[in-house]
């Protein structure tokens, strides 16, 4: 039984955390932390969860304490954003290499400098090679749904990787929207009881070592196994999505292809901008223009083959990046999608639009401009500018 | 009702523009509408001009960009009228609702406004008399649903009571005052 309510993105993520009811949450509950842990700490104070809430002195310590808790054999979570994730950095990698199935909501916000607090994907794009599974959400509904699914994905015996679930800062985190929520019991049943995959650190009868020294003798085998786990995560993500779909009626995949089957012009984008772009697709379709949209949900593991398959027959493709990689050749999503297309049966022209940095608004006119540019590329077959900056003073 | 109704709230930090934008959205959600309610976050501080937005629709809302052409503008503080154009982007048949002790005709003249429909209600006074503090946000919600017919007064009162009872648990007089304020503004709002 589902209930339809109105919540902000932060409230929706906090509610999902409450329903997951983890054993331990460690957090640094002031800026740059989010309202998520503030709301969650109320649940703890009110006795609505069984969670042990550990307040720590920094985000670095928050991730360290979460790693410690997870290694001791319990379900552990935290949440972060922006500079907070930046400060967690070294421990983020340790969580992944120790194969700890930590689940963490991340509110995507810009990194300093200049100082900025708004929606931007620079924080988690920086963590794209850390070994975490990364799932992006368009709206409050997806943020809620993805967080619940993330628990099952991270803890799956074929995966055992930490998982971050993103939503756009302010645009979603502070915006109230409708969503359908599950009952506490249904969420509990879906995520199931936590089963430690190896003896707890506190189990003195079965001693284990977590986080040992491994030099050129074994380090590479650890990394090889991480890579294998990440590759295997794709099937698990789809399996969990299927089961979640049966429970809720809401379908999830590695990405959502909207009117893409017969599209000539395609945009590939993450998170909240996908909704704005979908409106423009509808508008263009009414005019007989074959526009389509691919909203990527899972960025890690990156669905190379699946993307290449659905994008190969398009006449022109625009990638939209809410982060720059400063490679001097576009944003991270652009680079990856282009790499994916190298082995495609056809290679349509692909251009990049870096947009919305530091929370800059991207409206219907911006998206219309991208499709207009694509129409011109499709017509002439010529690309004049590969990497573009949308809505910027030049 | 229009397919998509967009409302822009002009207030000053502390007047509850964000709360009103989200309370109205929640109330509309409770009667089955699709909604968004969000503030514009700048360097907020008490007394500084702030904006908040509400979208209400009979269909799911996909867009996640700013509201630039609102059909309705609500002005929580009349001193903001001297600080720039609150009517920016509002179409010819749009609505301006102002918290003031003046009449719509007086406001139209003061603003040298052509076109649009002007409504006024003394929300600050109503709030002072019912809640005991001149916070104009809840009464303006009452005025707004009267003008737009987004939902019935009873549905708004019911949802507002539910939400405020949570927020002001143990202070029933605050909840009661707010409900009275909503009802009075619903009755007292004036149009041209």
mmCIF file of N, CA and C in Angstrom, chain B residues 40-158:
data_model
loop_
_atom_site.group_PDB
_atom_site.id
_atom_site.type_symbol
_atom_site.label_atom_id
_atom_site.label_comp_id
_atom_site.label_asym_id
_atom_site.label_seq_id
_atom_site.Cartn_x
_atom_site.Cartn_y
_atom_site.Cartn_z
ATOM 1 N N UNK B 40 13.922 30.526 -3.623
ATOM 2 C CA UNK B 40 15.173 30.868 -4.299
ATOM 3 C C UNK B 40 16.182 31.175 -3.200
ATOM 4 N N UNK B 41 17.247 30.398 -3.147
ATOM 5 C CA UNK B 41 18.209 30.580 -2.064
ATOM 6 C C UNK B 41 19.339 31.488 -2.486
ATOM 7 N N UNK B 42 19.352 32.675 -1.913
ATOM 8 C CA UNK B 42 20.489 33.566 -2.105
ATOM 9 C C UNK B 42 21.116 33.741 -0.734
ATOM 10 N N UNK B 43 21.797 34.846 -0.527
ATOM 11 C CA UNK B 43 22.357 35.093 0.800
ATOM 12 C C UNK B 43 21.267 35.645 1.737
ATOM 13 N N UNK B 44 20.357 34.754 2.182
ATOM 14 C CA UNK B 44 19.201 35.202 2.966
ATOM 15 C C UNK B 44 19.585 35.723 4.335
ATOM 16 N N UNK B 45 18.873 36.747 4.730
ATOM 17 C CA UNK B 45 18.929 37.172 6.118
ATOM 18 C C UNK B 45 17.627 37.888 6.397
ATOM 19 N N UNK B 46 17.332 38.006 7.679
ATOM 20 C CA UNK B 46 16.077 38.628 8.097
ATOM 21 C C UNK B 46 15.904 39.980 7.422
ATOM 22 N N UNK B 47 14.789 40.170 6.756
ATOM 23 C CA UNK B 47 14.476 41.469 6.177
ATOM 24 C C UNK B 47 14.895 41.656 4.727
ATOM 25 N N UNK B 48 15.754 40.778 4.204
ATOM 26 C CA UNK B 48 16.196 40.918 2.802
ATOM 27 C C UNK B 48 15.117 40.386 1.862
ATOM 28 N N UNK B 49 14.996 40.965 0.662
ATOM 29 C CA UNK B 49 13.982 40.468 -0.282
ATOM 30 C C UNK B 49 14.251 39.008 -0.648
ATOM 31 N N UNK B 50 13.203 38.190 -0.617
ATOM 32 C CA UNK B 50 13.334 36.781 -1.012
ATOM 33 C C UNK B 50 12.204 36.411 -1.968
ATOM 34 N N UNK B 51 12.459 35.378 -2.763
ATOM 35 C CA UNK B 51 11.438 34.854 -3.669
ATOM 36 C C UNK B 51 11.169 33.390 -3.343
ATOM 37 N N UNK B 52 9.935 32.986 -3.553
ATOM 38 C CA UNK B 52 9.604 31.563 -3.455
ATOM 39 C C UNK B 52 8.582 31.270 -4.546
ATOM 40 N N UNK B 53 8.472 30.001 -4.903
ATOM 41 C CA UNK B 53 7.633 29.637 -6.055
ATOM 42 C C UNK B 53 6.747 28.434 -5.740
ATOM 43 N N UNK B 54 5.569 28.443 -6.357
ATOM 44 C CA UNK B 54 4.682 27.281 -6.275
ATOM 45 C C UNK B 54 4.236 26.937 -7.691
ATOM 46 N N UNK B 55 4.299 25.657 -8.034
ATOM 47 C CA UNK B 55 3.686 25.191 -9.282
ATOM 48 C C UNK B 55 2.576 24.224 -8.913
ATOM 49 N N UNK B 56 1.418 24.365 -9.553
ATOM 50 C CA UNK B 56 0.294 23.467 -9.308
ATOM 51 C C UNK B 56 -0.270 23.049 -10.660
ATOM 52 N N UNK B 57 -0.511 21.751 -10.817
ATOM 53 C CA UNK B 57 -1.001 21.275 -12.101
ATOM 54 C C UNK B 57 -1.890 20.053 -11.916
ATOM 55 N N UNK B 58 -2.735 19.811 -12.921
ATOM 56 C CA UNK B 58 -3.540 18.587 -12.917
ATOM 57 C C UNK B 58 -2.739 17.408 -13.461
ATOM 58 N N UNK B 59 -1.587 17.701 -14.041
ATOM 59 C CA UNK B 59 -0.746 16.653 -14.622
ATOM 60 C C UNK B 59 0.629 16.662 -13.958
ATOM 61 N N UNK B 60 1.364 15.561 -14.039
ATOM 62 C CA UNK B 60 2.710 15.542 -13.453
ATOM 63 C C UNK B 60 3.562 16.701 -13.979
ATOM 64 N N UNK B 61 4.376 17.279 -13.099
ATOM 65 C CA UNK B 61 5.215 18.424 -13.474
ATOM 66 C C UNK B 61 6.635 17.932 -13.703
ATOM 67 N N UNK B 62 7.129 18.109 -14.928
ATOM 68 C CA UNK B 62 8.469 17.646 -15.285
ATOM 69 C C UNK B 62 9.530 18.723 -15.093
ATOM 70 N N UNK B 63 9.180 19.966 -15.392
ATOM 71 C CA UNK B 63 10.208 21.015 -15.454
ATOM 72 C C UNK B 63 10.836 21.257 -14.086
ATOM 73 N N UNK B 64 12.124 21.524 -14.103
ATOM 74 C CA UNK B 64 12.841 21.838 -12.865
ATOM 75 C C UNK B 64 13.647 23.118 -13.035
ATOM 76 N N UNK B 65 13.058 24.098 -13.710
ATOM 77 C CA UNK B 65 13.746 25.376 -13.866
ATOM 78 C C UNK B 65 13.005 26.447 -13.071
ATOM 79 N N UNK B 66 13.585 27.627 -13.034
ATOM 80 C CA UNK B 66 12.948 28.739 -12.318
ATOM 81 C C UNK B 66 11.612 29.094 -12.969
ATOM 82 N N UNK B 67 10.747 29.735 -12.201
ATOM 83 C CA UNK B 67 9.504 30.281 -12.747
ATOM 84 C C UNK B 67 9.813 31.686 -13.246
ATOM 85 N N UNK B 68 9.629 31.932 -14.545
ATOM 86 C CA UNK B 68 9.946 33.269 -15.068
ATOM 87 C C UNK B 68 8.695 34.011 -15.552
ATOM 88 N N UNK B 69 7.619 33.261 -15.814
ATOM 89 C CA UNK B 69 6.391 33.915 -16.270
ATOM 90 C C UNK B 69 5.200 33.466 -15.428
ATOM 91 N N UNK B 70 5.184 33.889 -14.167
ATOM 92 C CA UNK B 70 4.124 33.417 -13.270
ATOM 93 C C UNK B 70 2.769 34.036 -13.622
ATOM 94 N N UNK B 71 1.721 33.223 -13.555
ATOM 95 C CA UNK B 71 0.379 33.778 -13.757
ATOM 96 C C UNK B 71 -0.062 34.585 -12.544
ATOM 97 N N UNK B 72 0.534 34.265 -11.391
ATOM 98 C CA UNK B 72 0.151 34.949 -10.156
ATOM 99 C C UNK B 72 1.394 35.395 -9.401
ATOM 100 N N UNK B 73 1.330 36.631 -8.907
ATOM 101 C CA UNK B 73 2.388 37.130 -8.030
ATOM 102 C C UNK B 73 1.744 37.505 -6.700
ATOM 103 N N UNK B 74 2.353 37.055 -5.611
ATOM 104 C CA UNK B 74 1.868 37.427 -4.286
ATOM 105 C C UNK B 74 2.940 38.285 -3.625
ATOM 106 N N UNK B 75 2.541 39.477 -3.194
ATOM 107 C CA UNK B 75 3.489 40.389 -2.558
ATOM 108 C C UNK B 75 3.205 40.402 -1.058
ATOM 109 N N UNK B 76 4.124 39.835 -0.280
ATOM 110 C CA UNK B 76 3.917 39.737 1.167
ATOM 111 C C UNK B 76 4.215 41.050 1.870
ATOM 112 N N UNK B 77 5.033 41.887 1.244
ATOM 113 C CA UNK B 77 5.451 43.126 1.884
ATOM 114 C C UNK B 77 5.350 44.265 0.870
ATOM 115 N N UNK B 78 4.402 45.216 1.099
ATOM 116 C CA UNK B 78 4.185 46.260 0.090
ATOM 117 C C UNK B 78 5.395 47.162 -0.117
ATOM 118 N N UNK B 79 6.333 47.190 0.847
ATOM 119 C CA UNK B 79 7.515 48.046 0.642
ATOM 120 C C UNK B 79 8.397 47.496 -0.482
ATOM 121 N N UNK B 80 8.161 46.238 -0.873
ATOM 122 C CA UNK B 80 8.939 45.665 -1.979
ATOM 123 C C UNK B 80 8.547 46.275 -3.318
ATOM 124 N N UNK B 81 7.355 46.908 -3.351
ATOM 125 C CA UNK B 81 6.877 47.466 -4.615
ATOM 126 C C UNK B 81 7.776 48.588 -5.105
ATOM 127 N N UNK B 82 8.467 49.239 -4.149
ATOM 128 C CA UNK B 82 9.364 50.331 -4.525
ATOM 129 C C UNK B 82 10.736 49.804 -4.926
ATOM 130 N N UNK B 83 10.931 48.498 -4.784
ATOM 131 C CA UNK B 83 12.279 47.932 -4.946
ATOM 132 C C UNK B 83 12.424 47.116 -6.224
ATOM 133 N N UNK B 84 11.779 47.523 -7.267
ATOM 134 C CA UNK B 84 11.887 46.742 -8.498
ATOM 135 C C UNK B 84 10.512 46.271 -8.920
ATOM 136 N N UNK B 85 10.464 45.687 -10.086
ATOM 137 C CA UNK B 85 9.198 45.371 -10.718
ATOM 138 C C UNK B 85 8.713 43.976 -10.318
ATOM 139 N N UNK B 86 7.711 43.931 -9.453
ATOM 140 C CA UNK B 86 7.188 42.617 -9.056
ATOM 141 C C UNK B 86 6.330 42.000 -10.166
ATOM 142 N N UNK B 87 5.982 42.811 -11.154
ATOM 143 C CA UNK B 87 5.117 42.294 -12.222
ATOM 144 C C UNK B 87 5.915 41.674 -13.367
ATOM 145 N N UNK B 88 7.230 41.606 -13.224
ATOM 146 C CA UNK B 88 8.084 41.089 -14.298
ATOM 147 C C UNK B 88 7.648 39.687 -14.734
ATOM 148 N N UNK B 89 7.417 39.559 -16.037
ATOM 149 C CA UNK B 89 7.055 38.249 -16.585
ATOM 150 C C UNK B 89 5.598 37.878 -16.438
ATOM 151 N N UNK B 90 4.829 38.691 -15.702
ATOM 152 C CA UNK B 90 3.413 38.359 -15.484
ATOM 153 C C UNK B 90 2.604 38.718 -16.734
ATOM 154 N N UNK B 91 1.848 37.779 -17.300
ATOM 155 C CA UNK B 91 1.104 38.068 -18.531
ATOM 156 C C UNK B 91 -0.027 39.083 -18.304
ATOM 157 N N UNK B 92 -0.571 39.593 -19.415
ATOM 158 C CA UNK B 92 -1.643 40.602 -19.382
ATOM 159 C C UNK B 92 -2.819 40.186 -18.489
ATOM 160 N N UNK B 93 -3.158 38.885 -18.526
ATOM 161 C CA UNK B 93 -4.301 38.423 -17.731
ATOM 162 C C UNK B 93 -3.853 37.830 -16.385
ATOM 163 N N UNK B 94 -2.620 38.131 -16.002
ATOM 164 C CA UNK B 94 -2.098 37.621 -14.733
ATOM 165 C C UNK B 94 -2.691 38.341 -13.531
ATOM 166 N N UNK B 95 -2.364 37.840 -12.357
ATOM 167 C CA UNK B 95 -2.957 38.342 -11.113
ATOM 168 C C UNK B 95 -1.856 38.816 -10.164
ATOM 169 N N UNK B 96 -2.111 40.006 -9.560
ATOM 170 C CA UNK B 96 -1.189 40.495 -8.529
ATOM 171 C C UNK B 96 -1.979 40.561 -7.223
ATOM 172 N N UNK B 97 -1.541 39.834 -6.215
ATOM 173 C CA UNK B 97 -2.192 39.862 -4.896
ATOM 174 C C UNK B 97 -1.227 40.516 -3.919
ATOM 175 N N UNK B 98 -1.707 41.594 -3.269
ATOM 176 C CA UNK B 98 -0.799 42.374 -2.417
ATOM 177 C C UNK B 98 -1.318 42.433 -0.982
ATOM 178 N N UNK B 99 -0.412 42.245 -0.044
ATOM 179 C CA UNK B 99 -0.708 42.429 1.371
ATOM 180 C C UNK B 99 -0.588 43.918 1.687
ATOM 181 N N UNK B 100 -1.733 44.591 1.825
ATOM 182 C CA UNK B 100 -1.729 46.041 2.059
ATOM 183 C C UNK B 100 -3.065 46.470 2.639
ATOM 184 N N UNK B 101 -3.080 47.674 3.253
ATOM 185 C CA UNK B 101 -4.361 48.190 3.758
ATOM 186 C C UNK B 101 -5.083 49.017 2.681
ATOM 187 N N UNK B 102 -4.461 49.101 1.487
ATOM 188 C CA UNK B 102 -5.072 49.899 0.421
ATOM 189 C C UNK B 102 -6.019 49.063 -0.438
ATOM 190 N N UNK B 103 -6.817 49.750 -1.246
ATOM 191 C CA UNK B 103 -7.740 49.041 -2.143
ATOM 192 C C UNK B 103 -7.007 48.690 -3.441
ATOM 193 N N UNK B 104 -7.547 47.752 -4.201
ATOM 194 C CA UNK B 104 -6.927 47.407 -5.486
ATOM 195 C C UNK B 104 -6.770 48.620 -6.398
ATOM 196 N N UNK B 105 -7.780 49.507 -6.422
ATOM 197 C CA UNK B 105 -7.706 50.683 -7.298
ATOM 198 C C UNK B 105 -6.555 51.589 -6.874
ATOM 199 N N UNK B 106 -6.419 51.766 -5.562
ATOM 200 C CA UNK B 106 -5.325 52.601 -5.057
ATOM 201 C C UNK B 106 -3.968 51.997 -5.420
ATOM 202 N N UNK B 107 -3.867 50.675 -5.306
ATOM 203 C CA UNK B 107 -2.596 50.018 -5.613
ATOM 204 C C UNK B 107 -2.277 50.120 -7.109
ATOM 205 N N UNK B 108 -3.309 49.928 -7.931
ATOM 206 C CA UNK B 108 -3.091 50.022 -9.374
ATOM 207 C C UNK B 108 -2.527 51.399 -9.739
ATOM 208 N N UNK B 109 -3.115 52.424 -9.113
ATOM 209 C CA UNK B 109 -2.668 53.784 -9.394
ATOM 210 C C UNK B 109 -1.229 53.999 -8.906
ATOM 211 N N UNK B 110 -0.980 53.522 -7.667
ATOM 212 C CA UNK B 110 0.358 53.703 -7.081
ATOM 213 C C UNK B 110 1.419 52.989 -7.923
ATOM 214 N N UNK B 111 1.036 51.829 -8.485
ATOM 215 C CA UNK B 111 2.012 51.051 -9.254
ATOM 216 C C UNK B 111 2.033 51.439 -10.728
ATOM 217 N N UNK B 112 1.127 52.358 -11.110
ATOM 218 C CA UNK B 112 0.989 52.767 -12.518
ATOM 219 C C UNK B 112 0.867 51.521 -13.394
ATOM 220 N N UNK B 113 -0.043 50.651 -12.989
ATOM 221 C CA UNK B 113 -0.154 49.332 -13.610
ATOM 222 C C UNK B 113 -1.257 49.326 -14.652
ATOM 223 N N UNK B 114 -0.925 48.769 -15.833
ATOM 224 C CA UNK B 114 -1.981 48.554 -16.823
ATOM 225 C C UNK B 114 -2.130 47.060 -17.030
ATOM 226 N N UNK B 115 -3.353 46.657 -17.347
ATOM 227 C CA UNK B 115 -3.597 45.225 -17.516
ATOM 228 C C UNK B 115 -3.485 44.498 -16.186
ATOM 229 N N UNK B 116 -3.541 43.190 -16.228
ATOM 230 C CA UNK B 116 -3.510 42.321 -15.032
ATOM 231 C C UNK B 116 -4.676 42.619 -14.083
ATOM 232 N N UNK B 117 -4.882 41.712 -13.161
ATOM 233 C CA UNK B 117 -5.917 41.925 -12.147
ATOM 234 C C UNK B 117 -5.255 42.127 -10.795
ATOM 235 N N UNK B 118 -5.701 43.150 -10.079
ATOM 236 C CA UNK B 118 -5.089 43.439 -8.785
ATOM 237 C C UNK B 118 -6.055 43.061 -7.659
ATOM 238 N N UNK B 119 -5.541 42.362 -6.668
ATOM 239 C CA UNK B 119 -6.312 42.020 -5.469
ATOM 240 C C UNK B 119 -5.517 42.481 -4.257
ATOM 241 N N UNK B 120 -6.243 42.909 -3.219
ATOM 242 C CA UNK B 120 -5.539 43.290 -1.988
ATOM 243 C C UNK B 120 -6.242 42.683 -0.778
ATOM 244 N N UNK B 121 -5.440 42.479 0.266
ATOM 245 C CA UNK B 121 -5.975 42.033 1.554
ATOM 246 C C UNK B 121 -4.986 42.490 2.611
ATOM 247 N N UNK B 122 -5.500 42.909 3.764
ATOM 248 C CA UNK B 122 -4.584 43.374 4.812
ATOM 249 C C UNK B 122 -4.155 42.173 5.665
ATOM 250 N N UNK B 123 -3.289 41.380 5.088
ATOM 251 C CA UNK B 123 -2.899 40.111 5.713
ATOM 252 C C UNK B 123 -2.109 40.326 6.996
ATOM 253 N N UNK B 124 -1.300 41.384 7.043
ATOM 254 C CA UNK B 124 -0.513 41.648 8.258
ATOM 255 C C UNK B 124 -1.433 41.948 9.438
ATOM 256 N N UNK B 125 -2.464 42.782 9.162
ATOM 257 C CA UNK B 125 -3.384 43.115 10.260
ATOM 258 C C UNK B 125 -4.167 41.878 10.699
ATOM 259 N N UNK B 126 -4.632 41.127 9.715
ATOM 260 C CA UNK B 126 -5.369 39.899 10.046
ATOM 261 C C UNK B 126 -4.502 38.986 10.910
ATOM 262 N N UNK B 127 -3.238 38.838 10.518
ATOM 263 C CA UNK B 127 -2.328 37.955 11.268
ATOM 264 C C UNK B 127 -2.116 38.479 12.682
ATOM 265 N N UNK B 128 -1.966 39.782 12.790
ATOM 266 C CA UNK B 128 -1.747 40.383 14.101
ATOM 267 C C UNK B 128 -2.956 40.119 15.011
ATOM 268 N N UNK B 129 -4.147 40.247 14.428
ATOM 269 C CA UNK B 129 -5.363 40.093 15.237
ATOM 270 C C UNK B 129 -5.696 38.638 15.547
ATOM 271 N N UNK B 130 -5.244 37.721 14.690
ATOM 272 C CA UNK B 130 -5.628 36.322 14.905
ATOM 273 C C UNK B 130 -4.488 35.484 15.501
ATOM 274 N N UNK B 131 -3.259 35.740 15.022
ATOM 275 C CA UNK B 131 -2.123 34.925 15.474
ATOM 276 C C UNK B 131 -1.325 35.674 16.538
ATOM 277 N N UNK B 132 -1.443 37.016 16.509
ATOM 278 C CA UNK B 132 -0.713 37.821 17.472
ATOM 279 C C UNK B 132 0.626 38.296 16.943
ATOM 280 N N UNK B 133 0.935 37.933 15.695
ATOM 281 C CA UNK B 133 2.189 38.402 15.067
ATOM 282 C C UNK B 133 1.896 38.738 13.617
ATOM 283 N N UNK B 134 2.514 39.806 13.096
ATOM 284 C CA UNK B 134 2.167 40.221 11.726
ATOM 285 C C UNK B 134 2.866 39.373 10.655
ATOM 286 N N UNK B 135 2.693 38.049 10.699
ATOM 287 C CA UNK B 135 3.277 37.157 9.688
ATOM 288 C C UNK B 135 2.186 36.881 8.645
ATOM 289 N N UNK B 136 2.342 37.461 7.429
ATOM 290 C CA UNK B 136 1.199 37.476 6.507
ATOM 291 C C UNK B 136 1.033 36.219 5.660
ATOM 292 N N UNK B 137 1.860 35.202 5.855
ATOM 293 C CA UNK B 137 1.851 34.125 4.852
ATOM 294 C C UNK B 137 0.586 33.274 4.845
ATOM 295 N N UNK B 138 0.141 32.811 6.011
ATOM 296 C CA UNK B 138 -1.039 31.937 5.974
ATOM 297 C C UNK B 138 -2.303 32.654 5.495
ATOM 298 N N UNK B 139 -2.590 33.887 5.976
ATOM 299 C CA UNK B 139 -3.786 34.540 5.435
ATOM 300 C C UNK B 139 -3.737 34.707 3.915
ATOM 301 N N UNK B 140 -2.537 34.975 3.364
ATOM 302 C CA UNK B 140 -2.450 35.150 1.907
ATOM 303 C C UNK B 140 -2.824 33.875 1.157
ATOM 304 N N UNK B 141 -2.562 32.721 1.785
ATOM 305 C CA UNK B 141 -2.992 31.462 1.160
ATOM 306 C C UNK B 141 -4.510 31.422 1.031
ATOM 307 N N UNK B 142 -5.184 31.894 2.083
ATOM 308 C CA UNK B 142 -6.657 31.934 2.049
ATOM 309 C C UNK B 142 -7.150 32.823 0.921
ATOM 310 N N UNK B 143 -6.528 34.009 0.811
ATOM 311 C CA UNK B 143 -6.916 34.948 -0.249
ATOM 312 C C UNK B 143 -6.671 34.327 -1.628
ATOM 313 N N UNK B 144 -5.561 33.631 -1.739
ATOM 314 C CA UNK B 144 -5.159 33.070 -3.031
ATOM 315 C C UNK B 144 -6.134 31.993 -3.532
ATOM 316 N N UNK B 145 -6.585 31.136 -2.639
ATOM 317 C CA UNK B 145 -7.501 30.091 -3.114
ATOM 318 C C UNK B 145 -8.884 30.658 -3.429
ATOM 319 N N UNK B 146 -9.226 31.768 -2.753
ATOM 320 C CA UNK B 146 -10.485 32.441 -3.092
ATOM 321 C C UNK B 146 -10.417 32.958 -4.537
ATOM 322 N N UNK B 147 -9.279 33.567 -4.872
ATOM 323 C CA UNK B 147 -9.122 34.175 -6.197
ATOM 324 C C UNK B 147 -9.040 33.118 -7.296
ATOM 325 N N UNK B 148 -8.309 32.033 -7.007
ATOM 326 C CA UNK B 148 -7.986 31.069 -8.067
ATOM 327 C C UNK B 148 -8.895 29.845 -8.105
ATOM 328 N N UNK B 149 -9.508 29.527 -6.961
ATOM 329 C CA UNK B 149 -10.319 28.308 -6.900
ATOM 330 C C UNK B 149 -9.504 27.034 -7.064
ATOM 331 N N UNK B 150 -8.210 27.122 -6.697
ATOM 332 C CA UNK B 150 -7.349 25.930 -6.768
ATOM 333 C C UNK B 150 -7.955 24.798 -5.961
ATOM 334 N N UNK B 151 -8.523 25.172 -4.821
ATOM 335 C CA UNK B 151 -9.119 24.164 -3.938
ATOM 336 C C UNK B 151 -10.165 24.855 -3.068
ATOM 337 N N UNK B 152 -10.953 24.066 -2.340
ATOM 338 C CA UNK B 152 -11.982 24.662 -1.492
ATOM 339 C C UNK B 152 -11.353 25.173 -0.202
ATOM 340 N N UNK B 153 -12.036 26.114 0.436
ATOM 341 C CA UNK B 153 -11.555 26.655 1.714
ATOM 342 C C UNK B 153 -11.447 25.537 2.742
ATOM 343 N N UNK B 154 -12.446 24.656 2.772
ATOM 344 C CA UNK B 154 -12.432 23.578 3.761
ATOM 345 C C UNK B 154 -11.225 22.666 3.588
ATOM 346 N N UNK B 155 -10.902 22.349 2.336
ATOM 347 C CA UNK B 155 -9.755 21.469 2.075
ATOM 348 C C UNK B 155 -8.463 22.145 2.515
ATOM 349 N N UNK B 156 -8.355 23.451 2.255
ATOM 350 C CA UNK B 156 -7.152 24.188 2.671
ATOM 351 C C UNK B 156 -7.044 24.216 4.191
ATOM 352 N N UNK B 157 -8.184 24.503 4.849
ATOM 353 C CA UNK B 157 -8.172 24.578 6.311
ATOM 354 C C UNK B 157 -7.780 23.231 6.918
ATOM 355 N N UNK B 158 -8.326 22.181 6.334
ATOM 356 C CA UNK B 158 -8.058 20.847 6.870
ATOM 357 C C UNK B 158 -6.574 20.506 6.776
#
